mmCIF file of C-alpha atoms in Angstrom:
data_model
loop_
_atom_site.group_PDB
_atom_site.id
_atom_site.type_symbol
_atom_site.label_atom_id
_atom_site.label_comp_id
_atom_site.label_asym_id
_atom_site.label_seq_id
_atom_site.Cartn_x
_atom_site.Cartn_y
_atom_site.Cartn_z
ATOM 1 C CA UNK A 1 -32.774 50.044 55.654
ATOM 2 C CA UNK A 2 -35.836 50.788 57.661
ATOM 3 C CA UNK A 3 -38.012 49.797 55.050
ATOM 4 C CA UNK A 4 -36.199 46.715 54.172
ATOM 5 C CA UNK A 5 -36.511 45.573 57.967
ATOM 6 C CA UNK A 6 -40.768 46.655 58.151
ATOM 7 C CA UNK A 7 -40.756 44.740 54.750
ATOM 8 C CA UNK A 8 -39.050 41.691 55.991
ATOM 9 C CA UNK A 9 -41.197 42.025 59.280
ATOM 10 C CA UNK A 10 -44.711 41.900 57.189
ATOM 11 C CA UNK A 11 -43.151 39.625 55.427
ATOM 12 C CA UNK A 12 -42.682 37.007 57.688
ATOM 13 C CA UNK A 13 -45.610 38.082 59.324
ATOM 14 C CA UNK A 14 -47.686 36.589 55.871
ATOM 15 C CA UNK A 15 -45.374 34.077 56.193
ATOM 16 C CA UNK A 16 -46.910 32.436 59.556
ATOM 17 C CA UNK A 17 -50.276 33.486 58.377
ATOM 18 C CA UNK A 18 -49.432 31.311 55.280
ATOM 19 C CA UNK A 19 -48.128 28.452 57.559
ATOM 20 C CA UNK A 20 -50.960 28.367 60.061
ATOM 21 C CA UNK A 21 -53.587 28.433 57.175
ATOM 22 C CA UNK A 22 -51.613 25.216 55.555
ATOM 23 C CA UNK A 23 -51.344 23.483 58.977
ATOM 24 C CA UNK A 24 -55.402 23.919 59.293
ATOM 25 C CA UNK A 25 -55.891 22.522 55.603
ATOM 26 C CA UNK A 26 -53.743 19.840 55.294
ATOM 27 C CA UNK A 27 -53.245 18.966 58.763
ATOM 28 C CA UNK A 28 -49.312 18.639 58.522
ATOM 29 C CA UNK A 29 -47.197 16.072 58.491
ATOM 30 C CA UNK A 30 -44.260 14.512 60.340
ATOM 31 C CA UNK A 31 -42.580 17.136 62.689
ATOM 32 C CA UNK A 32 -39.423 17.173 60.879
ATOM 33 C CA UNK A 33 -41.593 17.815 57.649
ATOM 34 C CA UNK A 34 -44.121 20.764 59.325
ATOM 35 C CA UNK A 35 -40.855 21.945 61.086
ATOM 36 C CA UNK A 36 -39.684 22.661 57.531
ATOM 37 C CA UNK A 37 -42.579 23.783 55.832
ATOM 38 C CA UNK A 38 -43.131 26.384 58.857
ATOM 39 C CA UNK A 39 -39.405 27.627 58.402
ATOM 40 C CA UNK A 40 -39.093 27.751 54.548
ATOM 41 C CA UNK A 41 -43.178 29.390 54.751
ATOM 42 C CA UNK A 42 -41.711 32.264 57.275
ATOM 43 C CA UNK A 43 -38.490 32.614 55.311
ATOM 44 C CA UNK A 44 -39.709 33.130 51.700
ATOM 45 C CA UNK A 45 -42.426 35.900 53.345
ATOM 46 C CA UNK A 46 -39.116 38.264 54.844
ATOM 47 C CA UNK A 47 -37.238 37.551 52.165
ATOM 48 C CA UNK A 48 -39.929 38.641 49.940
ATOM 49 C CA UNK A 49 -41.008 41.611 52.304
ATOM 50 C CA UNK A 50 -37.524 42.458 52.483
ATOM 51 C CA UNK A 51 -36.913 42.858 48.805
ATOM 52 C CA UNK A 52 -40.312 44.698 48.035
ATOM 53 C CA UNK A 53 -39.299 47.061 50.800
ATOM 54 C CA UNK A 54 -35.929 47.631 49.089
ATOM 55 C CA UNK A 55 -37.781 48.588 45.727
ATOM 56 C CA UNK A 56 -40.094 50.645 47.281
ATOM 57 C CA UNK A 57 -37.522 52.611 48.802
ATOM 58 C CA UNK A 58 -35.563 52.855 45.638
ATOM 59 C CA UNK A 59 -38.385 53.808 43.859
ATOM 60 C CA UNK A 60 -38.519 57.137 42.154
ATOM 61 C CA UNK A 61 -41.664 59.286 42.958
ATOM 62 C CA UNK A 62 -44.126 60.583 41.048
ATOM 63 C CA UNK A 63 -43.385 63.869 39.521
ATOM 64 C CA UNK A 64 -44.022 65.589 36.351
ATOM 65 C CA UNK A 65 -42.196 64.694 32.993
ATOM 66 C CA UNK A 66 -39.804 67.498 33.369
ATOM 67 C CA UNK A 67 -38.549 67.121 36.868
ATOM 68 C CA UNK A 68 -38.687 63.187 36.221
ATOM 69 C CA UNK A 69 -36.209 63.875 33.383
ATOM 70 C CA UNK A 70 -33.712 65.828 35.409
ATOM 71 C CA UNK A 71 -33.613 63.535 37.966
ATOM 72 C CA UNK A 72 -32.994 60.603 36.166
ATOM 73 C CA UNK A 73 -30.047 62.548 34.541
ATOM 74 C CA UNK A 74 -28.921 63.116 37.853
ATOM 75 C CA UNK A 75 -29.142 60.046 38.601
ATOM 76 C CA UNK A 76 -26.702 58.620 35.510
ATOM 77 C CA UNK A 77 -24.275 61.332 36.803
ATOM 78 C CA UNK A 78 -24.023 60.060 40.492
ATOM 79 C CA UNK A 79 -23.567 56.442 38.791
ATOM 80 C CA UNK A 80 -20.791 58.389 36.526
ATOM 81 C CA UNK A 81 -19.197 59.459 40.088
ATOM 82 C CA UNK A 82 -19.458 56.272 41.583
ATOM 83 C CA UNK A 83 -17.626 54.742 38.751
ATOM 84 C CA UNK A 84 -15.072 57.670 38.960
ATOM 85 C CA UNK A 85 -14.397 57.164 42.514
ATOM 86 C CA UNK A 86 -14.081 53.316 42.213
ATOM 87 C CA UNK A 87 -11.410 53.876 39.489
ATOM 88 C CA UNK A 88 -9.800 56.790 41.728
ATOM 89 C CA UNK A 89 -9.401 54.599 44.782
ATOM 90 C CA UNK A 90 -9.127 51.313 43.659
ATOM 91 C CA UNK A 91 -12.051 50.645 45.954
ATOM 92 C CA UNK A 92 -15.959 50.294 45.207
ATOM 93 C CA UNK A 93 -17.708 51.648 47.950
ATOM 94 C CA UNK A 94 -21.284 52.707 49.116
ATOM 95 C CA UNK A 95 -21.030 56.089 48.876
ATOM 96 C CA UNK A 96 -24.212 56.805 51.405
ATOM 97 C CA UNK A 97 -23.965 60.574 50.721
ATOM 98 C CA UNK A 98 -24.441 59.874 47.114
ATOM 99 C CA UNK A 99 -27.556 57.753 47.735
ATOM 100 C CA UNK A 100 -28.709 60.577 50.319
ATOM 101 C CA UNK A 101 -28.776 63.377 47.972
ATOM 102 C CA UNK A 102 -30.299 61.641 45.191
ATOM 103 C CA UNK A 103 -33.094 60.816 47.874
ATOM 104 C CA UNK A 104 -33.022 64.711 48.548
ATOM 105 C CA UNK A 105 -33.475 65.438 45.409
ATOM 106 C CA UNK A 106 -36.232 63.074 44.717
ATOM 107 C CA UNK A 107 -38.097 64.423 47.536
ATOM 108 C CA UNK A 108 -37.675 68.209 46.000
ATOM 109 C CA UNK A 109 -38.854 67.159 42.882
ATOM 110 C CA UNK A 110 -41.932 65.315 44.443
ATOM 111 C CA UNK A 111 -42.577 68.613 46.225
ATOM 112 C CA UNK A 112 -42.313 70.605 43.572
ATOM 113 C CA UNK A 113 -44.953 68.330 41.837
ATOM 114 C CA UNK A 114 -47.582 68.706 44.159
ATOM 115 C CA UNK A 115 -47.361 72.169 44.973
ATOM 116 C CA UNK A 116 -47.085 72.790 41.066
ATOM 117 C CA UNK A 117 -50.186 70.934 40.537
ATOM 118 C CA UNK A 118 -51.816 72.464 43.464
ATOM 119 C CA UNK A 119 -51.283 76.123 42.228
ATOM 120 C CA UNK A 120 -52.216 75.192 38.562
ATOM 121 C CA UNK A 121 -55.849 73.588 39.960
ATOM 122 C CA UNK A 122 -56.130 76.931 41.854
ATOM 123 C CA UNK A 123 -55.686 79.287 39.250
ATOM 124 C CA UNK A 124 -57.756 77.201 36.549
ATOM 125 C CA UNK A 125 -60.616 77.230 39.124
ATOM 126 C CA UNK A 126 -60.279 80.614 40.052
ATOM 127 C CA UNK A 127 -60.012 82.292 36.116
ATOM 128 C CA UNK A 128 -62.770 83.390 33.764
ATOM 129 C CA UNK A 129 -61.961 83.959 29.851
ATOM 130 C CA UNK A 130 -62.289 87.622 30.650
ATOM 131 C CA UNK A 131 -59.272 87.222 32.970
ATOM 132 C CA UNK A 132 -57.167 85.623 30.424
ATOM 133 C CA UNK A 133 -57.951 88.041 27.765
ATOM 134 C CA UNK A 134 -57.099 90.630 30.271
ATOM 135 C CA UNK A 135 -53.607 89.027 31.063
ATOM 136 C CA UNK A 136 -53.446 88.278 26.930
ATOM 137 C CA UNK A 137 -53.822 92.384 26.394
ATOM 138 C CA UNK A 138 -51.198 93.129 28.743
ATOM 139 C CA UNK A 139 -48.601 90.882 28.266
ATOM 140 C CA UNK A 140 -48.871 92.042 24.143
ATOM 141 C CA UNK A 141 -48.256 95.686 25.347
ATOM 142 C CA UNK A 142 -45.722 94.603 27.231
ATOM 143 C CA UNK A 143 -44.247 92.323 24.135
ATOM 144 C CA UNK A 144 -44.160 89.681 26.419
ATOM 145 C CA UNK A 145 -47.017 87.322 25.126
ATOM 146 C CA UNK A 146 -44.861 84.609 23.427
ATOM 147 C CA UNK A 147 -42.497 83.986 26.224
ATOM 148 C CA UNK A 148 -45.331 82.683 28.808
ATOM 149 C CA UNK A 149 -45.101 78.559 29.346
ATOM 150 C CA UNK A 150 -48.863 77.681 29.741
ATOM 151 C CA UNK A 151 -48.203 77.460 33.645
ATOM 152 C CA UNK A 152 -46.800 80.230 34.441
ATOM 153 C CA UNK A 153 -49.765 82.052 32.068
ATOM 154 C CA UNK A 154 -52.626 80.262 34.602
ATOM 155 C CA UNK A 155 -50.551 81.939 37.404
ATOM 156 C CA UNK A 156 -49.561 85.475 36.535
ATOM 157 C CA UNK A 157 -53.312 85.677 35.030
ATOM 158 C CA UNK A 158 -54.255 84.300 38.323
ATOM 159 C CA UNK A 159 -52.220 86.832 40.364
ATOM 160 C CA UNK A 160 -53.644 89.524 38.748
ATOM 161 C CA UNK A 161 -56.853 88.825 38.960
ATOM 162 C CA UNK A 162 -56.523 88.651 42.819
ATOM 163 C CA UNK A 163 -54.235 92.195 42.318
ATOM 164 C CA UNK A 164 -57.136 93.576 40.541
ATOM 165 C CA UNK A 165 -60.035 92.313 43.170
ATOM 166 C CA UNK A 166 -58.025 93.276 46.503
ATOM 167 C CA UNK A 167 -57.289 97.363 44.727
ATOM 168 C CA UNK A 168 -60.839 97.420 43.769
ATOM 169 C CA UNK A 169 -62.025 96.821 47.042
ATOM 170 C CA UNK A 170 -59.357 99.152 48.561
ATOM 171 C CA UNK A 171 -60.507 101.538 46.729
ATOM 172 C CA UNK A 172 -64.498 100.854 47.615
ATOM 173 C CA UNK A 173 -63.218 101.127 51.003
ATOM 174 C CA UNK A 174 -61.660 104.324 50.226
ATOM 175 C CA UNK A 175 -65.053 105.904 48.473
ATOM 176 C CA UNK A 176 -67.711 104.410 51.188
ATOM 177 C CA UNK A 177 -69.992 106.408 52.848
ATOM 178 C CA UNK A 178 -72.398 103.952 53.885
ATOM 179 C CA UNK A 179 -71.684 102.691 57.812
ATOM 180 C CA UNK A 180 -73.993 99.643 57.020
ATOM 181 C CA UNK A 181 -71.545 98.663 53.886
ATOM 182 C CA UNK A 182 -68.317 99.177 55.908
ATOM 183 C CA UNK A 183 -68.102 96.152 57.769
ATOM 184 C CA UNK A 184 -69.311 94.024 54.628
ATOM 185 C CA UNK A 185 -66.392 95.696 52.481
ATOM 186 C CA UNK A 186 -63.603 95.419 55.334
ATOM 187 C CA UNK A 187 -64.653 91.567 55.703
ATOM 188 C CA UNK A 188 -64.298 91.132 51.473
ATOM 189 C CA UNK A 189 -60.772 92.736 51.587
ATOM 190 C CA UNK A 190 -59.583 91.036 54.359
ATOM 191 C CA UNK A 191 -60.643 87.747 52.288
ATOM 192 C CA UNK A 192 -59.092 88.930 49.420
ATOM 193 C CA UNK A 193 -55.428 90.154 51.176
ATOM 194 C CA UNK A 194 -55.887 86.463 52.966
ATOM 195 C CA UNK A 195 -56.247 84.851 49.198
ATOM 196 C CA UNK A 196 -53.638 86.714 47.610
ATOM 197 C CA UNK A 197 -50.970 86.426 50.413
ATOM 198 C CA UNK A 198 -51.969 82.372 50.236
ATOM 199 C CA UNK A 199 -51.133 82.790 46.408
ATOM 200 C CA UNK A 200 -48.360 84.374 46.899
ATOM 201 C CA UNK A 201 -46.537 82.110 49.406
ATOM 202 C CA UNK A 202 -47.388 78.870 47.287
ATOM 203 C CA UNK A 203 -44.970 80.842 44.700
ATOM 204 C CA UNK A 204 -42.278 81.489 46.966
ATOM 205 C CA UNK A 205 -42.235 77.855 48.623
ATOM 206 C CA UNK A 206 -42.354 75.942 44.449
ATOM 207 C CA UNK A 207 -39.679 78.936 43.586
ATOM 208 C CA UNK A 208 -37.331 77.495 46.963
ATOM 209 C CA UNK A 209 -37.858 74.451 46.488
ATOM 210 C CA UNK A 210 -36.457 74.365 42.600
ATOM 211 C CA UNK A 211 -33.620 76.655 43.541
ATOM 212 C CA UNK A 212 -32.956 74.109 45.959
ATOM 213 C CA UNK A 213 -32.944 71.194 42.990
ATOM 214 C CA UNK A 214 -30.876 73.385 41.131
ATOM 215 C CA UNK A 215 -28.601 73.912 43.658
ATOM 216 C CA UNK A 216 -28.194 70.043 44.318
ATOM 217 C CA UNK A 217 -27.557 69.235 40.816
ATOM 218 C CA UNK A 218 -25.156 71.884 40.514
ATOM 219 C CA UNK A 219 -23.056 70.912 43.078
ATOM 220 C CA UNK A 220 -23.258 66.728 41.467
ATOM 221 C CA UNK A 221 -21.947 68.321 38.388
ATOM 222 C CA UNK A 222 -18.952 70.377 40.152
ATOM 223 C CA UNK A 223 -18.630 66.328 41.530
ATOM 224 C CA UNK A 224 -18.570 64.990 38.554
ATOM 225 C CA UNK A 225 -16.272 67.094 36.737
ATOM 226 C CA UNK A 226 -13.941 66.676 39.472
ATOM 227 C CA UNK A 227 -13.832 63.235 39.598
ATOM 228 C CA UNK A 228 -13.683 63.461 35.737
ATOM 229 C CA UNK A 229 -10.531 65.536 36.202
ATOM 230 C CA UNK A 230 -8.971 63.093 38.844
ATOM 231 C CA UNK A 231 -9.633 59.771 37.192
ATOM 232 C CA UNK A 232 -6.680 60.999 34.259
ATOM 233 C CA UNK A 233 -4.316 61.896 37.213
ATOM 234 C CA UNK A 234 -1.644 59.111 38.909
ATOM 235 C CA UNK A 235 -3.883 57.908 41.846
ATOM 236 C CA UNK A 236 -0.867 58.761 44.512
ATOM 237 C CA UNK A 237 -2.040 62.652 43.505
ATOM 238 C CA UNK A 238 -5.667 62.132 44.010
ATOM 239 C CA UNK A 239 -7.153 63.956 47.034
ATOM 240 C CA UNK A 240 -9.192 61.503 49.775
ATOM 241 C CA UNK A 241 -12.066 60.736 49.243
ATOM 242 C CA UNK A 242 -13.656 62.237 52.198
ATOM 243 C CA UNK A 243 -12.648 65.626 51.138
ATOM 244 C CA UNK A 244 -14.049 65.227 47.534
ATOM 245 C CA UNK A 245 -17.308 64.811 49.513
ATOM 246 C CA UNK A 246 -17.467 67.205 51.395
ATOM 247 C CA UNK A 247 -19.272 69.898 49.241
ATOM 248 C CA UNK A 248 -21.895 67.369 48.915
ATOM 249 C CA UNK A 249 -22.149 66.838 52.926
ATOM 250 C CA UNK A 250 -22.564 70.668 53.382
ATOM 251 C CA UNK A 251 -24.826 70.941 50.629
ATOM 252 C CA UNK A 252 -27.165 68.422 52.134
ATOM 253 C CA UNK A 253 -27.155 70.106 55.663
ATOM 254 C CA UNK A 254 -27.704 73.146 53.529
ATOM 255 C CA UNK A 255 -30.933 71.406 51.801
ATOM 256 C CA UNK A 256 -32.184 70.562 55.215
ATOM 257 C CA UNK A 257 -31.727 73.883 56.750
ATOM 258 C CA UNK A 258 -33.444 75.858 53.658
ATOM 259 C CA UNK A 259 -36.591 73.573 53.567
ATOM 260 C CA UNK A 260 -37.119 73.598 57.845
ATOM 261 C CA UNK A 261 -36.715 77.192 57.494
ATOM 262 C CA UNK A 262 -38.792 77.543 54.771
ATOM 263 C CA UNK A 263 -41.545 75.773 56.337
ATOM 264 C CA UNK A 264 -41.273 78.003 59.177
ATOM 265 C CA UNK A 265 -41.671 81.317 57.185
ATOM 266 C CA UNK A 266 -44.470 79.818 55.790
ATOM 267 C CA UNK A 267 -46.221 78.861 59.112
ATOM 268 C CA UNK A 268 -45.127 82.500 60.795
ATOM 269 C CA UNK A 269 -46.250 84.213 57.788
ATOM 270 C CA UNK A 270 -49.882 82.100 57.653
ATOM 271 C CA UNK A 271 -50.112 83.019 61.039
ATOM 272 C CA UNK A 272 -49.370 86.952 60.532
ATOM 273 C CA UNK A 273 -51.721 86.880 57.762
ATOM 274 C CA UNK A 274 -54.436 85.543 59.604
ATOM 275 C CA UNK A 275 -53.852 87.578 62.683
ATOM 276 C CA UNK A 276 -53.811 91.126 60.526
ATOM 277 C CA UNK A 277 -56.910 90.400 58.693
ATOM 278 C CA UNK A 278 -58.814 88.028 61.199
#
């Protein structure tokens, strides 16, 4: 709604813009004639505004293919429940907290894009040939070489490497005599414990954040089936409507609770990080 109403506000904005520009070339008219013009100038701009802020705020984000598909077929079951619900109550209604947690959702998925993205830039900057032949030859000890997705290879390889750097310098640390090489050393591993710890929360915070998708659609599918299972029952023996949503309400204060607390970890942990090694 609040984009609609900045929409419809620019809108008419353009719209005066638009009027005073054709008042300065053409002059105008009779009053009842300019009057008009103004008006109908003004009225087309928020209408317009208004409707290009409602598709923007349906829009779906950009997010990769995979997490686009999942969210569209979330998005044919809430439609499914909506149609379930009508034929349930006899009523069609908006259903806000079905339009909420597809918003939620989108937003996750979004997320999830950009920190994906992020980590996979990272790691392909950060990776030699000789670090994914090293990942290669231990993942085929391990038998585990043809279950890596091409993601997840940049990262473990990625991981590693930073593993391998921050032990090696450990153990430098350990073996050095030198007084003048101390302070050089003790700077490159507290770089290196700052890098991997970095790496390591991006994980954690793309890992939450899809648990937190998967939790979402799981609970639209318990929906769904429900509704599923109510829609073949006499409609006196159908439960309100209110209490069929309220999983979904709780799992939406849920969302909202994981992702401000996860943000928090992630700031109290950046700052422990840099206050241990700075």
């Amino acid at each position: 709604m609040l984009r609609v109403g900045l929409g419809a506000l620019l809108g008419a904005s353009g719209g005066v813009f638009a009027a005073a520009g054709w008042l300065i070339l053409t002059g105008g008219g009779g009053f009842a004639a300019t009057t008009l013009t103004v008006l109908g100038l003004i009225g087309v701009g928020a209408v317009g505004g208004g409707a290009a802020g409602y598709l923007w705020g349906k829009r779906t984000p950009p997010m990769l293919p995979h997490y686009r598909e999942e969210h569209l077929r979330l998005r044919q079951m809430v439609q499914q429940i909506r149609a379930n619900l009508q034929q349930i109550t006899g009523v069609k209604s908006v259903y806000s907290e079905l339009d909420e947690v597809l918003a939620k959702d989108a937003d996750l998925r979004y997320k999830a894009t950009r920190l994906r993205l992020q980590i996979e830039r990272q790691a392909r900057r950060g990776l030699s040939w000789l670090d994914h032949l090293s990942v290669a030859l231990d993942a085929l000890r391990e038998g585990t070489l043809g279950s890596f997705k091409r993601s997840e290879w940049l990262w473990c390889a990625y991981r590693a490497k930073l593993e391998r750097e921050l032990n090696a310098l450990g153990r430098r640390l350990e073996r050095n005599r030198d007084p003048h090489m101390e302070a050089l050393l003790q700077r490159a591993y507290r770089q290196k414990a700052r890098e991997l710890a970095s790496f390591r929360n991006l994980e954690r915070t793309l890992q939450t954040l899809e648990n937190e998708s998967a939790v979402i659609t799981a609970s639209v599918e318990n929906l769904l089936m429900e509704t599923i299972r109510l829609s073949a029952a006499p409609r006196h023996a159908a439960p309100r409507t209110d209490a069929l949503l309220e999983p979904l309400r709780e799992q939406i204060k849920a969302y909202e609770q994981a992702i401000d607390e996860l943000y928090r970890v992630a700031q109290e942990e950046e700052s422990e990080v840099a206050w241990l090694h700075g």
